[in-house]
Amino acid sequence: MSALGSFIWSIADQLRGPYRPNQYGNVILPLTILRRLDCILEPNRETVRALAAKYDNPNRLKVEAKKATGRPFYNTSNYSFANLLADVDGLADNLADYIDRFSPDVDVFQYFDFKKEILALEKAGLLREVITSFRAVDLHPDVVDNADMGDAFEYIIRKFNEAANETSGDHYTPRDAIRLLVDLLFAEKDADLTEAGIVRTLYDPTAGTGGMLALAEDHLLDQNPDAKLSLYGQEYNPQSYAICKSDLLAKGHDTTNIAFGNTLTDDAFRGRQFDYCMSNPPYGVDWKQYAKAVTKERDEAGPYGRFAPGLPATSDGQMLFLLHLAHKMRAPEDGGGRAGIVMNGSPLFNGAAESGPSNIRKWLLETDLVDAIVALPTNMFFNTGIATYIWVLDNTKHPDRKGLVQLIDGTSFWTKMRKNLGSKGREISDTDRARVVELYSDFSDADPEYSKVLRTDEFGYWAITVERPLLNESGNPVLDRKGKPKPDPKKRDTENVPFTYCGSTAGPAGKAEVIQAYFDAEVKPHVPDAWIDWTKVKTGYEIPFIRHFYKYVPPRPLAEIDVDLEKQVAKILDLLREVEG
């Protein structure tokens, strides 16, 4: 638990009555951001006010303010937490003035509609009390570093989500999962991340509150303090966007790189590509309301558009983000890019052959973009206990990994938490994380109990339709005009024929030969009158992750089961005697 987050949450208790618990965030989050920025601005406040009196041109003021303070943002108001309470009657107006006089790049408070909350707080008689409480906490980065501030936001948002009964698709990404994703993203060979003065770009299309961006930057700077990581992100939830942007403001980043809006319908960085991309999109959330715009873009963009390979069912938009990330990786001719995304299990196998999901997997595998897939422990997320997976994409694979996909079973690498946080009862410790990254690095030499390396064609199959004749009353086949047996729809069956059936390495090119061999060996001996409808053969791809790590557990001996049954029967009889007595 974040001690700071718990303290800030306690301030929210002051709102009880006029506000419902699921409304606390509308007040507490913007005030936490405001206090954080207020503490950062305090040492140079008089300097900036003097510059504001000297320069009317906002562009010139921004340049001079940054020159004087080293920060890209400023505030020219005469008010701050230090003197807001001096004028009790004018508190609401003065607080509004303080917010209005931030530099134009600090637009975060409008996304909370915070001025409306100021009036509501004053009307409820709570404004002075809440401002007094926030004034008492010092949120300057020298006192509360960025990691602790991030933990506090994580705690507060989780509490608000619980109060609002948010759906599982809107869960907050825990930091231990992000750290593993970041480590895997930067674990490529020959990355040269320790090179002096390197510059890299990182992009998150579902930026949330900026946790992934922040931890990725921390990771790179730990490896190389001279490195520069330019952060880019897009977020469609107003509150999350505001938190993300304010966090990066506090760190001195160019926040024009953080965009507000829906990535699926309005790519804020159209035409841009990045060295690294990462995302944790919502799971199982439908995109029906965006379907018209997404389909229109797919049709108009042609074969090189981001959604060209296929569209998933409108009931779950995860794979749209998967395609988006693949589209956003820096082109191989420009140095290449890598991407990491956390998704649930359905993108591994959902959809029949030649459905949208299957075609997306086909494109990813046939273009050799899938580098690794890691199964995470269950009960890792705050609002859901479902199985989740990290996909790592790479369009310039190391020669050792070309044409191959590594599957890593990380489900057993977890540490039990002392206390559950919602559905989260497990965490990935530093030791657990290092073990998974070691498996990834060892690749073909990794422990086969936890790691499998497979050719991309091992995930492909042909779905064939097997027909049997329609019989008349005499038991003879009914023939069509050409004298061929008519198929009986009731006896129709389908079979999935792996590309690699009987060790074949022909892949898609050897379709007819492999299908016929499968049919002759697996179908014909059981139904001699069957035939293949070659007009209905379809190509599919799936990643049966669990099957590759299945461990056979023999059933218990019957004698042992009988003993247990006798014990249970005896207990039941004893209970019945007590009732009768």
XYZ file of C-alpha atoms in Angstrom:
581
model
C 0.000 0.000 0.000
C 1.213 3.489 -0.780
C 1.431 5.479 2.489
C 1.091 8.721 0.551
C -1.829 7.347 -1.438
C -3.509 6.229 1.770
C -3.053 9.718 3.265
C -4.507 11.418 0.183
C -7.384 8.935 0.182
C -8.071 9.939 3.806
C -8.589 13.525 2.592
C -11.319 12.119 0.355
C -13.255 11.124 3.491
C -13.916 14.834 4.018
C -16.120 14.713 0.927
C -18.441 12.093 2.371
C -22.030 13.265 2.181
C -22.120 15.847 -0.617
C -20.070 13.473 -2.794
C -20.551 9.777 -3.453
C -17.376 7.613 -3.236
C -17.272 7.154 -7.008
C -17.134 10.973 -7.359
C -14.180 11.534 -5.030
C -11.707 11.290 -7.912
C -13.178 14.399 -9.567
C -11.826 16.398 -6.623
C -8.880 14.463 -5.222
C -7.014 13.726 -8.463
C -6.873 17.296 -9.829
C -5.983 18.680 -6.398
C -3.163 16.134 -6.052
C -1.832 17.228 -9.442
C -2.236 20.909 -8.559
C -0.390 20.494 -5.268
C 2.416 18.570 -7.014
C 2.868 21.326 -9.596
C 2.509 23.987 -6.905
C 5.414 22.507 -4.928
C 7.585 22.356 -8.049
C 6.830 25.977 -8.985
C 7.276 27.488 -5.510
C 11.056 28.208 -5.545
C 10.862 30.296 -8.746
C 7.442 31.867 -8.330
C 8.617 35.463 -7.881
C 11.079 35.158 -10.775
C 8.296 34.048 -13.136
C 5.936 36.781 -11.956
C 8.628 39.369 -12.717
C 9.166 37.883 -16.180
C 5.385 37.930 -16.810
C 5.311 41.638 -15.995
C 8.165 42.218 -18.432
C 7.067 40.090 -21.417
C 3.557 40.233 -22.880
C 4.308 37.792 -25.710
C 3.519 34.264 -24.414
C 6.092 32.626 -26.694
C 8.829 34.930 -25.428
C 7.654 34.409 -21.852
C 7.873 30.635 -22.260
C 11.445 30.893 -23.566
C 12.537 33.237 -20.781
C 10.760 31.239 -18.075
C 12.413 28.011 -19.191
C 15.768 29.772 -19.334
C 15.315 31.006 -15.764
C 13.761 27.895 -14.190
C 14.766 24.998 -16.430
C 11.124 23.958 -16.686
C 8.876 23.989 -19.766
C 5.831 25.225 -17.815
C 5.037 28.101 -15.485
C 2.260 29.955 -13.656
C 1.866 33.739 -13.530
C -0.896 33.979 -10.903
C -0.425 35.915 -7.671
C -1.943 32.955 -5.859
C -0.592 29.595 -4.706
C -1.254 27.166 -1.845
C 0.969 29.447 0.258
C -1.541 32.337 0.211
C -4.868 31.001 -1.111
C -6.321 30.644 2.391
C -5.503 34.252 3.315
C -8.669 35.418 1.525
C -11.378 33.020 2.623
C -14.222 34.870 0.928
C -12.350 34.962 -2.388
C -10.966 31.415 -2.164
C -13.007 29.959 -5.050
C -12.283 32.871 -7.411
C -8.600 32.956 -6.488
C -8.216 29.187 -6.968
C -9.842 29.516 -10.403
C -7.432 32.357 -11.227
C -4.485 30.185 -10.166
C -5.566 27.416 -12.521
C -6.219 29.825 -15.409
C -2.726 31.314 -15.259
C -0.755 28.173 -15.984
C 1.171 28.173 -19.256
C -0.889 26.910 -22.230
C 0.701 23.448 -22.176
C -0.845 22.791 -18.735
C -4.345 21.977 -19.972
C -4.884 19.127 -17.543
C -7.451 20.771 -15.272
C -9.995 21.310 -18.030
C -10.132 17.524 -18.506
C -11.379 17.211 -14.935
C -13.861 20.081 -15.448
C -12.287 21.269 -12.213
C -13.786 24.754 -12.084
C -17.200 23.156 -11.747
C -15.866 21.124 -8.798
C -14.488 24.273 -7.152
C -17.979 25.796 -7.162
C -19.512 22.544 -5.909
C -16.985 22.314 -3.076
C -17.651 25.903 -2.032
C -21.404 25.382 -2.136
C -20.983 22.311 0.094
C -18.771 24.278 2.514
C -15.822 21.962 1.925
C -13.408 24.033 -0.191
C -11.397 25.585 2.661
C -11.155 22.279 4.522
C -9.870 20.378 1.487
C -7.362 23.075 0.456
C -6.078 23.180 4.046
C -5.484 19.418 3.980
C -3.611 19.508 0.670
C -1.532 22.475 1.770
C -0.234 20.332 4.650
C 1.350 17.709 2.340
C 4.626 18.476 0.526
C 4.634 16.817 -2.895
C 7.874 18.321 -4.234
C 9.939 15.710 -6.151
C 12.761 16.131 -3.597
C 10.328 14.886 -0.938
C 8.145 12.520 -3.000
C 10.091 11.081 -5.925
C 8.432 10.138 -9.195
C 8.234 6.437 -8.314
C 6.444 7.148 -5.007
C 4.150 9.644 -6.726
C 3.304 7.005 -9.305
C 2.570 4.469 -6.546
C 0.296 7.023 -4.882
C -1.645 7.620 -8.073
C -1.884 3.853 -8.596
C -3.348 3.421 -5.129
C -5.798 6.314 -5.458
C -7.031 5.259 -8.896
C -7.508 1.662 -7.748
C -9.595 2.874 -4.811
C -11.699 5.057 -7.101
C -12.174 2.190 -9.562
C -13.332 -0.057 -6.744
C -15.782 2.616 -5.577
C -17.077 3.081 -9.110
C -17.265 -0.708 -9.673
C -15.276 -0.412 -12.912
C -15.356 -3.305 -15.394
C -12.434 -5.717 -15.716
C -11.507 -4.112 -19.014
C -10.665 -0.834 -17.268
C -8.141 -2.241 -14.825
C -5.016 -0.392 -13.845
C -1.749 -2.043 -14.876
C 0.269 -3.059 -11.796
C 3.865 -1.916 -11.801
C 5.393 -5.386 -11.442
C 3.751 -6.403 -14.742
C 4.955 -3.192 -16.398
C 8.516 -3.800 -15.193
C 8.562 -7.254 -16.772
C 7.193 -5.870 -20.043
C 9.838 -3.123 -20.029
C 12.649 -5.577 -19.278
C 11.567 -7.836 -22.147
C 11.217 -4.883 -24.496
C 14.791 -3.772 -23.810
C 16.228 -7.308 -23.649
C 17.059 -7.556 -27.361
C 20.572 -8.481 -28.379
C 22.831 -5.821 -29.886
C 20.524 -3.031 -28.614
C 23.481 -0.712 -27.822
C 21.450 0.861 -25.001
C 24.653 1.727 -23.136
C 26.027 3.752 -26.030
C 26.895 7.336 -25.042
C 24.275 9.950 -25.895
C 21.762 7.552 -27.483
C 18.312 8.894 -28.300
C 15.301 6.571 -28.442
C 11.556 7.081 -28.791
C 8.879 5.212 -26.848
C 5.158 5.226 -27.599
C 2.097 4.018 -25.690
C -1.271 4.313 -27.515
C -3.161 3.464 -24.307
C -1.031 5.623 -22.035
C -3.357 5.654 -19.033
C -1.681 7.592 -16.243
C 1.747 7.137 -17.834
C 3.050 4.244 -15.743
C 4.540 2.361 -18.683
C 6.236 5.448 -20.071
C 7.674 6.354 -16.671
C 9.032 2.905 -15.845
C 10.504 2.464 -19.325
C 12.366 5.740 -18.931
C 13.618 4.718 -15.481
C 14.884 1.409 -16.906
C 16.829 3.031 -19.725
C 18.320 5.708 -17.481
C 19.407 3.049 -14.976
C 21.330 1.362 -17.794
C 22.643 4.588 -19.270
C 22.262 7.937 -17.437
C 23.380 9.752 -20.613
C 20.554 8.292 -22.709
C 17.542 10.319 -23.803
C 14.132 8.698 -24.210
C 11.461 10.820 -25.891
C 8.046 9.746 -24.635
C 4.883 9.739 -26.742
C 1.406 8.647 -25.767
C -2.300 8.910 -26.408
C -5.125 8.442 -23.917
C -8.900 8.822 -24.262
C -9.893 8.870 -20.577
C -9.808 12.558 -19.509
C -8.634 11.950 -15.948
C -5.941 9.444 -16.911
C -4.726 11.790 -19.646
C -4.469 14.658 -17.167
C -2.473 12.581 -14.681
C -0.128 11.282 -17.390
C 0.528 14.737 -18.759
C 1.060 16.347 -15.361
C 3.487 13.587 -14.364
C 5.587 14.196 -17.468
C 5.376 17.962 -16.918
C 6.844 17.468 -13.467
C 9.745 15.567 -15.032
C 10.439 18.249 -17.615
C 9.240 16.365 -20.693
C 7.740 17.936 -23.803
C 4.085 17.220 -23.094
C 2.975 18.130 -26.619
C 3.914 14.486 -27.260
C 0.994 13.348 -25.065
C -2.253 13.517 -27.012
C -5.862 13.244 -25.912
C -8.235 11.137 -27.995
C -9.201 7.673 -29.193
C -6.248 5.924 -30.831
C -8.522 3.625 -32.839
C -10.473 6.377 -34.564
C -7.967 9.231 -34.514
C -4.271 8.333 -34.516
C -2.661 11.480 -33.085
C 0.731 10.404 -34.450
C -0.297 9.417 -37.949
C 2.789 8.805 -40.072
C 5.084 8.580 -37.028
C 6.984 5.436 -36.048
C 8.943 4.663 -32.888
C 11.880 2.650 -31.591
C 9.758 1.070 -28.871
C 5.999 0.684 -28.475
C 4.087 -0.726 -25.536
C 0.471 -1.044 -24.475
C -1.981 -2.662 -22.101
C -5.291 -2.224 -23.943
C -8.669 -2.946 -22.333
C -9.712 -6.606 -22.467
C -13.063 -7.811 -23.715
C -14.363 -4.303 -24.416
C -16.447 -3.920 -27.559
C -15.670 -1.383 -30.277
C -19.089 -1.359 -31.959
C -19.336 2.409 -31.606
C -16.060 2.798 -33.533
C -16.677 0.025 -36.076
C -17.851 2.352 -38.852
C -14.779 4.610 -38.569
C -12.329 1.699 -38.234
C -13.817 -0.175 -41.209
C -13.802 3.007 -43.290
C -10.119 3.574 -42.512
C -9.308 -0.069 -43.329
C -11.049 0.172 -46.704
C -9.541 3.528 -47.659
C -5.972 2.905 -46.457
C -5.476 -0.161 -48.631
C -2.939 -2.971 -48.103
C -0.490 -0.839 -46.098
C -2.992 0.565 -43.597
C -2.784 -0.379 -39.934
C -5.935 -2.523 -40.023
C -5.318 -4.127 -43.427
C -4.558 -7.676 -42.148
C -8.033 -8.092 -40.633
C -10.534 -6.946 -38.021
C -11.433 -8.832 -34.818
C -15.006 -9.319 -33.634
C -16.580 -6.078 -32.419
C -16.971 -7.663 -28.983
C -13.231 -7.337 -28.249
C -10.863 -4.685 -29.606
C -7.534 -5.953 -28.193
C -6.201 -7.081 -31.543
C -6.833 -3.648 -33.082
C -4.219 -2.301 -30.683
C -1.932 -5.215 -31.553
C -2.150 -4.230 -35.234
C -1.704 -0.570 -34.356
C 1.540 -1.303 -32.481
C 2.885 -3.397 -35.354
C 2.171 -0.442 -37.647
C 3.943 1.979 -35.288
C 7.290 0.168 -35.024
C 10.139 1.979 -36.757
C 10.674 0.515 -40.231
C 13.514 -2.027 -40.622
C 15.312 0.219 -43.110
C 15.351 2.968 -40.427
C 16.750 0.702 -37.727
C 13.678 -1.306 -36.808
C 11.403 -1.295 -33.793
C 10.093 -3.482 -31.004
C 6.702 -3.596 -29.331
C 5.249 -5.177 -26.212
C 1.580 -5.589 -25.403
C -0.331 -7.236 -22.546
C -3.500 -9.108 -23.581
C -5.692 -11.891 -22.293
C -5.718 -15.363 -23.850
C -8.316 -14.890 -26.583
C -6.002 -13.316 -29.224
C -3.961 -16.547 -29.167
C -6.720 -18.709 -30.579
C -10.078 -16.963 -31.068
C -11.745 -17.032 -34.476
C -11.981 -19.820 -37.035
C -9.735 -20.142 -40.098
C -9.806 -16.989 -42.299
C -11.719 -15.022 -39.649
C -10.396 -11.596 -38.711
C -8.399 -12.785 -35.651
C -6.942 -15.761 -37.544
C -5.923 -13.520 -40.453
C -4.247 -11.095 -38.040
C -2.222 -13.956 -36.530
C -1.417 -15.179 -40.036
C -0.051 -11.774 -41.042
C 1.976 -11.364 -37.859
C 3.506 -14.846 -38.125
C 4.101 -14.929 -41.875
C 5.829 -11.534 -41.727
C 7.887 -12.881 -38.785
C 6.917 -10.097 -36.366
C 6.170 -12.260 -33.318
C 9.328 -12.623 -31.246
C 8.032 -14.062 -27.969
C 4.852 -14.628 -25.953
C 5.048 -14.893 -22.167
C 2.256 -16.312 -20.005
C 1.900 -14.282 -16.794
C 0.678 -15.655 -13.448
C -3.046 -15.372 -12.807
C -4.400 -12.972 -10.163
C -1.891 -10.337 -11.268
C -4.304 -7.469 -11.869
C -6.396 -5.471 -9.415
C -9.807 -5.966 -11.021
C -9.469 -9.347 -12.740
C -7.853 -12.715 -12.069
C -7.829 -13.940 -15.684
C -4.808 -15.342 -17.507
C -2.767 -12.706 -19.335
C 0.102 -12.774 -21.803
C 2.845 -10.433 -22.951
C 3.430 -10.424 -26.707
C 6.802 -9.108 -27.889
C 7.001 -8.002 -31.542
C 10.216 -7.270 -33.448
C 10.585 -6.344 -37.128
C 14.386 -6.704 -37.134
C 14.913 -9.936 -35.245
C 18.385 -11.068 -34.287
C 19.544 -13.691 -36.833
C 19.291 -16.437 -34.183
C 15.579 -15.726 -33.752
C 14.452 -15.267 -37.364
C 11.529 -17.445 -38.410
C 11.033 -18.550 -34.812
C 8.672 -17.737 -31.936
C 9.560 -18.295 -28.288
C 6.788 -19.282 -25.877
C 7.622 -18.778 -22.182
C 5.481 -20.203 -19.395
C 5.911 -17.652 -16.615
C 2.784 -18.717 -14.715
C 4.784 -20.211 -11.829
C 7.099 -17.235 -11.327
C 5.236 -15.231 -8.704
C 5.367 -14.302 -5.051
C 2.328 -14.292 -2.784
C 1.431 -10.838 -1.507
C 0.961 -10.306 2.219
C -2.424 -8.758 1.540
C -4.605 -8.943 -1.560
C -5.304 -5.707 -3.422
C -8.655 -6.369 -5.032
C -8.132 -9.417 -7.269
C -4.361 -9.022 -7.096
C -2.937 -11.608 -4.703
C 0.326 -12.271 -6.545
C 3.220 -10.148 -7.670
C 6.276 -10.682 -9.843
C 9.277 -10.091 -7.605
C 12.665 -8.925 -8.875
C 13.843 -12.554 -8.716
C 10.781 -13.795 -10.632
C 11.274 -11.128 -13.272
C 14.960 -11.911 -13.672
C 14.124 -15.600 -14.186
C 11.687 -14.841 -17.028
C 14.137 -12.439 -18.702
C 16.869 -15.091 -18.374
C 14.645 -17.623 -20.155
C 14.068 -15.088 -22.923
C 17.791 -14.370 -23.269
C 18.760 -18.059 -23.255
C 16.291 -18.672 -26.110
C 16.957 -22.116 -27.624
C 19.145 -23.058 -24.643
C 16.450 -22.177 -22.109
C 14.894 -24.751 -19.763
C 12.389 -26.670 -21.963
C 10.010 -26.995 -19.026
C 9.367 -23.256 -19.241
C 10.423 -22.277 -22.760
C 9.584 -23.605 -26.236
C 11.026 -22.307 -29.499
C 8.844 -23.054 -32.529
C 8.945 -22.273 -36.227
C 6.283 -19.815 -37.345
C 4.742 -22.421 -39.665
C 4.051 -24.675 -36.670
C 1.087 -22.428 -35.805
C -0.587 -22.769 -39.216
C -3.276 -25.216 -40.296
C -5.751 -25.884 -43.073
C -9.411 -26.241 -42.123
C -10.877 -28.845 -44.472
C -14.507 -29.784 -44.998
C -15.137 -33.541 -45.076
C -18.270 -34.630 -46.908
C -20.162 -37.939 -46.911
C -22.832 -39.026 -49.387
C -26.541 -38.431 -48.990
C -28.229 -41.854 -49.071
C -31.641 -42.724 -50.433
C -34.159 -45.077 -48.804
C -32.332 -48.047 -50.279
C -29.057 -46.975 -48.713
C -27.483 -45.949 -52.009
C -25.825 -42.559 -52.670
C -28.009 -39.858 -54.250
C -26.263 -38.585 -57.380
C -26.313 -35.106 -58.932
C -26.693 -34.389 -62.666
C -23.027 -35.120 -63.241
C -23.315 -38.504 -61.595
C -21.420 -37.473 -58.468
C -22.678 -38.261 -54.945
C -24.549 -35.401 -53.285
C -23.167 -34.462 -49.838
C -25.287 -35.001 -46.746
C -25.205 -31.723 -44.723
C -25.990 -33.633 -41.536
C -22.833 -35.723 -41.884
C -20.583 -32.813 -42.838
C -17.507 -32.437 -40.643
C -14.407 -30.269 -40.474
C -10.813 -31.167 -39.659
C -7.801 -28.957 -38.936
C -4.700 -30.186 -40.723
C -1.433 -28.781 -39.313
C 1.063 -27.402 -41.837
C 3.602 -29.632 -40.079
C 1.556 -32.862 -40.205
C 3.864 -35.887 -40.071
C 6.910 -33.661 -39.891
C 6.146 -31.768 -43.084
C 8.088 -28.525 -43.535
C 6.387 -27.636 -46.797
C 4.259 -24.997 -45.074
C 1.472 -23.345 -47.074
C 3.158 -24.306 -50.351
C 2.623 -28.033 -49.798
C -1.079 -27.759 -49.090
C -2.593 -30.439 -51.362
C 0.020 -33.053 -50.601
C -0.151 -32.641 -46.808
C -3.957 -32.445 -46.691
C -4.291 -35.601 -48.787
C -1.821 -37.460 -46.580
C -3.735 -36.417 -43.478
C -7.077 -37.390 -45.015
C -5.820 -40.799 -46.141
C -4.339 -41.606 -42.743
C -6.719 -39.947 -40.284
C -10.148 -39.843 -41.955
C -10.487 -42.398 -44.744
C -9.914 -45.504 -42.580
C -12.867 -44.508 -40.372
C -15.272 -43.244 -43.084
C -14.312 -44.879 -46.416
C -17.057 -43.080 -48.368
C -15.865 -39.577 -47.323
C -14.205 -37.002 -49.559
C -12.692 -33.529 -49.275
C -14.490 -30.492 -50.645
C -11.396 -28.731 -51.990
C -13.358 -25.545 -52.719
C -13.833 -24.968 -48.987
C -10.253 -25.382 -47.751
C -9.282 -22.439 -45.537
C -5.988 -21.362 -43.997
C -5.860 -20.583 -40.280
C -3.364 -19.742 -37.562
C -3.649 -20.248 -33.829
C -1.199 -20.301 -30.927
C -2.247 -23.164 -28.603
C -0.039 -21.932 -25.775
C -1.362 -24.177 -23.003
C -1.067 -27.308 -25.157
C 2.677 -26.782 -25.561
C 3.184 -26.765 -21.790
C 0.657 -29.427 -20.877
C 1.943 -31.836 -18.250
C 0.171 -35.172 -17.906
C -0.854 -35.925 -14.334
C -1.877 -39.582 -13.917
C -5.132 -40.202 -12.043
C -4.985 -41.441 -8.474
C -5.156 -45.230 -7.991
C -8.701 -46.550 -7.587
C -7.867 -48.075 -4.224
C -6.849 -44.660 -2.885
C -10.068 -43.090 -4.198
C -12.131 -45.885 -2.604
C -10.529 -45.233 0.791
C -11.386 -41.518 0.562
C -14.972 -42.323 -0.440
C -15.394 -44.698 2.487
C -14.174 -41.985 4.875
C -16.661 -39.469 3.458
C -19.526 -41.972 3.608
C -18.660 -42.692 7.234
C -18.757 -38.967 8.060
C -22.139 -38.579 6.379
C -23.567 -41.556 8.283
C -22.300 -40.126 11.580
C -23.990 -36.788 10.809
C -27.257 -38.531 9.936
C -27.189 -40.452 13.234
C -26.700 -37.156 15.115
C -29.705 -35.654 13.318
C -31.861 -38.728 14.004
C -30.770 -38.734 17.631
